[in-house]
Tab-separated table of C-alpha atoms and ligand atoms in Angstrom:
chain	number	residue	atom	x	y	z
A	1	MET	CA	-2.550	-4.485	-9.437
A	2	LEU	CA	-3.646	-6.344	-12.569
A	3	GLN	CA	-5.603	-3.300	-13.724
A	4	HIS	CA	-2.495	-1.142	-13.323
A	5	CYS	CA	-0.513	-3.783	-15.252
A	6	LEU	CA	-3.088	-3.645	-18.060
A	7	ASP	CA	-2.775	0.135	-18.263
A	8	THR	CA	0.949	0.124	-19.087
A	9	ASP	CA	1.124	-1.365	-22.570
A	10	GLY	CA	3.956	-3.774	-21.893
A	11	LEU	CA	6.023	-1.489	-19.689
A	12	GLU	CA	6.835	-2.156	-16.072
A	13	THR	CA	4.681	-0.422	-13.522
A	14	GLY	CA	4.195	-0.542	-9.783
A	15	GLY	CA	3.469	1.324	-6.622
A	16	ILE	CA	3.315	0.960	-2.884
A	17	VAL	CA	1.463	-1.542	-0.714
A	18	VAL	CA	-0.457	-0.316	2.333
A	19	GLY	CA	-2.255	-1.905	5.250
A	20	ASN	CA	-1.528	-2.859	8.815
A	21	TYR	CA	-0.254	-5.681	10.978
A	22	SER	CA	-1.946	-8.258	13.139
A	23	GLN	CA	-1.702	-7.768	16.906
A	24	SER	CA	1.325	-10.067	17.094
A	25	TYR	CA	2.945	-8.311	14.103
A	26	GLU	CA	3.326	-11.729	12.472
A	27	VAL	CA	0.801	-11.090	9.702
A	28	ALA	CA	0.814	-8.146	7.317
A	29	LEU	CA	-2.713	-7.334	6.167
A	30	ILE	CA	-2.684	-5.643	2.791
A	31	TRP	CA	-5.664	-3.379	2.227
A	32	ASP	CA	-4.709	-1.416	-0.842
A	33	VAL	CA	-1.994	-0.661	-3.365
A	34	SER	CA	-1.189	2.512	-5.247
A	35	GLY	CA	-0.671	2.799	-8.949
A	36	PRO	CA	2.475	4.420	-10.261
A	37	PRO	CA	2.890	7.974	-8.920
A	38	ARG	CA	2.932	10.533	-11.739
A	39	ASP	CA	6.687	11.102	-11.470
A	40	SER	CA	7.459	7.378	-11.937
A	41	LYS	CA	9.534	6.282	-14.931
A	42	SER	CA	9.533	2.920	-16.629
A	43	GLY	CA	10.725	0.822	-19.530
A	44	ALA	CA	10.139	-2.738	-20.671
A	45	THR	CA	12.453	-4.128	-17.980
A	46	TRP	CA	12.779	-1.396	-15.374
A	47	PHE	CA	10.614	0.785	-13.151
A	48	HIS	CA	11.514	3.731	-10.954
A	49	ARG	CA	8.641	4.457	-8.625
A	50	GLY	CA	8.032	8.136	-8.118
A	51	VAL	CA	6.773	9.750	-4.934
A	52	GLN	CA	4.274	12.370	-6.082
A	53	GLY	CA	1.063	12.243	-4.047
A	54	LEU	CA	2.110	9.318	-1.870
A	55	GLN	CA	2.820	11.324	1.273
A	56	VAL	CA	-0.639	12.928	1.196
A	57	TRP	CA	-2.271	9.539	0.663
A	58	LEU	CA	-0.229	7.932	3.460
A	59	HIS	CA	-1.164	10.748	5.847
A	60	ARG	CA	-4.822	10.139	5.085
A	61	LEU	CA	-4.429	6.374	5.564
A	62	TRP	CA	-2.578	6.920	8.834
A	63	THR	CA	-5.791	8.238	10.395
A	64	LYS	CA	-7.319	4.817	9.611
A	65	ASN	CA	-4.284	3.028	11.076
A	66	HIS	CA	-3.113	1.921	7.670
A	67	TYR	CA	0.536	2.337	6.806
A	68	TYR	CA	3.195	1.834	4.180
A	69	LEU	CA	3.963	-1.917	4.054
A	70	GLY	CA	6.141	-2.166	0.962
A	71	GLU	CA	6.324	-2.148	-2.798
A	72	TRP	CA	4.842	-3.927	-5.773
A	73	HIS	CA	5.736	-3.958	-9.446
A	74	PHE	CA	5.104	-5.774	-12.683
A	75	HIS	CA	7.482	-7.816	-14.843
A	76	PRO	CA	5.626	-7.819	-18.174
A	77	GLY	CA	6.015	-11.198	-19.820
A	78	GLY	CA	8.545	-12.244	-17.178
A	79	ARG	CA	8.664	-14.301	-14.037
A	80	PRO	CA	7.926	-12.714	-10.646
A	81	ILE	CA	11.518	-13.176	-9.513
A	82	PRO	CA	13.346	-10.193	-8.050
A	83	SER	CA	16.186	-8.760	-10.140
A	84	ASP	CA	19.430	-7.590	-8.555
A	85	THR	CA	18.007	-4.049	-8.696
A	86	ASP	CA	14.835	-5.216	-6.944
A	87	LEU	CA	16.908	-6.858	-4.202
A	88	ARG	CA	19.003	-3.738	-3.712
A	89	GLN	CA	16.012	-1.387	-3.644
A	90	ILE	CA	13.951	-3.354	-1.118
A	91	LYS	CA	17.038	-3.707	1.077
A	92	GLU	CA	17.551	0.055	0.962
A	93	ILE	CA	13.962	0.505	2.117
A	94	SER	CA	14.318	-1.910	5.032
A	95	ASP	CA	17.559	-0.171	6.070
A	96	SER	CA	16.157	3.345	5.626
A	97	ALA	CA	15.110	5.365	8.645
A	98	ASP	CA	12.840	7.470	6.399
A	99	TYR	CA	10.505	4.603	5.531
A	100	ARG	CA	10.125	3.384	9.121
A	101	CYS	CA	9.437	-0.075	7.680
A	102	PRO	CA	12.106	-2.580	8.772
A	103	GLU	CA	10.312	-5.516	7.132
A	104	PRO	CA	8.950	-4.276	3.803
A	105	VAL	CA	6.907	-6.582	1.611
A	106	LEU	CA	7.764	-6.893	-2.076
A	107	ILE	CA	5.065	-8.161	-4.433
A	108	ILE	CA	5.977	-8.930	-8.034
A	109	VAL	CA	3.412	-9.697	-10.722
A	110	GLY	CA	4.795	-11.588	-13.707
A	111	GLY	CA	3.385	-12.679	-17.048
A	112	SER	CA	0.400	-11.151	-18.778
A	113	PRO	CA	-2.554	-9.580	-16.936
A	114	THR	CA	-4.903	-10.741	-19.705
A	115	GLY	CA	-3.484	-14.252	-19.978
A	116	SER	CA	-1.323	-16.274	-17.692
A	117	TRP	CA	0.096	-14.333	-14.779
A	118	GLU	CA	1.673	-15.186	-11.463
A	119	LEU	CA	2.318	-13.284	-8.303
A	120	ALA	CA	5.097	-13.751	-5.784
A	121	VAL	CA	5.361	-12.164	-2.354
A	122	TYR	CA	8.613	-11.527	-0.526
A	123	VAL	CA	9.592	-9.929	2.741
A	124	SER	CA	12.905	-8.207	3.359
A	125	PRO	CA	13.623	-8.052	7.090
A	126	ARG	CA	16.363	-5.641	8.113
A	127	ASN	CA	19.706	-7.486	8.427
A	128	CYS	CA	18.322	-10.597	6.670
A	129	SER	CA	18.167	-11.770	3.084
A	130	LEU	CA	14.966	-11.553	1.117
A	131	MET	CA	12.516	-14.374	1.855
A	132	GLU	CA	9.687	-15.591	-0.344
A	133	LEU	CA	6.348	-16.026	1.416
A	134	ARG	CA	4.363	-19.005	0.243
A	135	GLU	CA	0.801	-20.020	0.792
A	136	THR	CA	0.573	-22.858	3.282
A	137	LYS	CA	-2.323	-25.167	3.871
A	138	GLY	CA	-4.331	-24.153	6.900
A	139	ALA	CA	-2.727	-20.720	7.100
A	140	LEU	CA	-6.159	-19.120	7.282
A	141	ASN	CA	-7.144	-21.232	10.249
A	142	THR	CA	-4.731	-19.688	12.690
A	143	GLN	CA	-6.305	-18.172	15.723
A	144	GLU	CA	-5.207	-14.754	14.614
A	145	SER	CA	-6.935	-14.808	11.245
A	146	ARG	CA	-10.103	-16.056	12.925
A	147	GLN	CA	-9.949	-13.031	15.214
A	148	GLN	CA	-9.466	-10.818	12.172
A	149	LYS	CA	-12.568	-12.252	10.520
A	150	VAL	CA	-14.610	-11.714	13.646
A	151	GLY	CA	-13.204	-8.200	13.997
A	152	ARG	CA	-14.392	-7.103	10.578
B	201	LIG	ZN1	11.596	-6.218	-10.791
């Protein structure tokens, strides 16, 4: 994500987040992100993610049991706090039958990729407000993440 942020010269950028879920569906495991599809459009404070090439990539990932998990984008020089547009867009995705993703993740990178940057992660469950996910002490010691480590 930081590399994609570096490539934009102060404009917003973003893409989709892919991966899979733990057996209990309580943990989203992010394996990769896309850069901005070629038909994306952006300015200093806005980003419209395009779709070109994503369907082909998602089909390929599907054979590895990796799926669309959500969206990410960059607020150059700003805080990783969702704008009203961000809130509306992620809600549309969780409500959309097309995405088949009732709990999309939203990752926002803020600041400068070469200097001080921060990252915030949100989840937007269908019929709920957006929630920020925060790192908690001991989160990696749950039984599930131990199983994941062993499974790799
Ligand atoms: Zn935003």
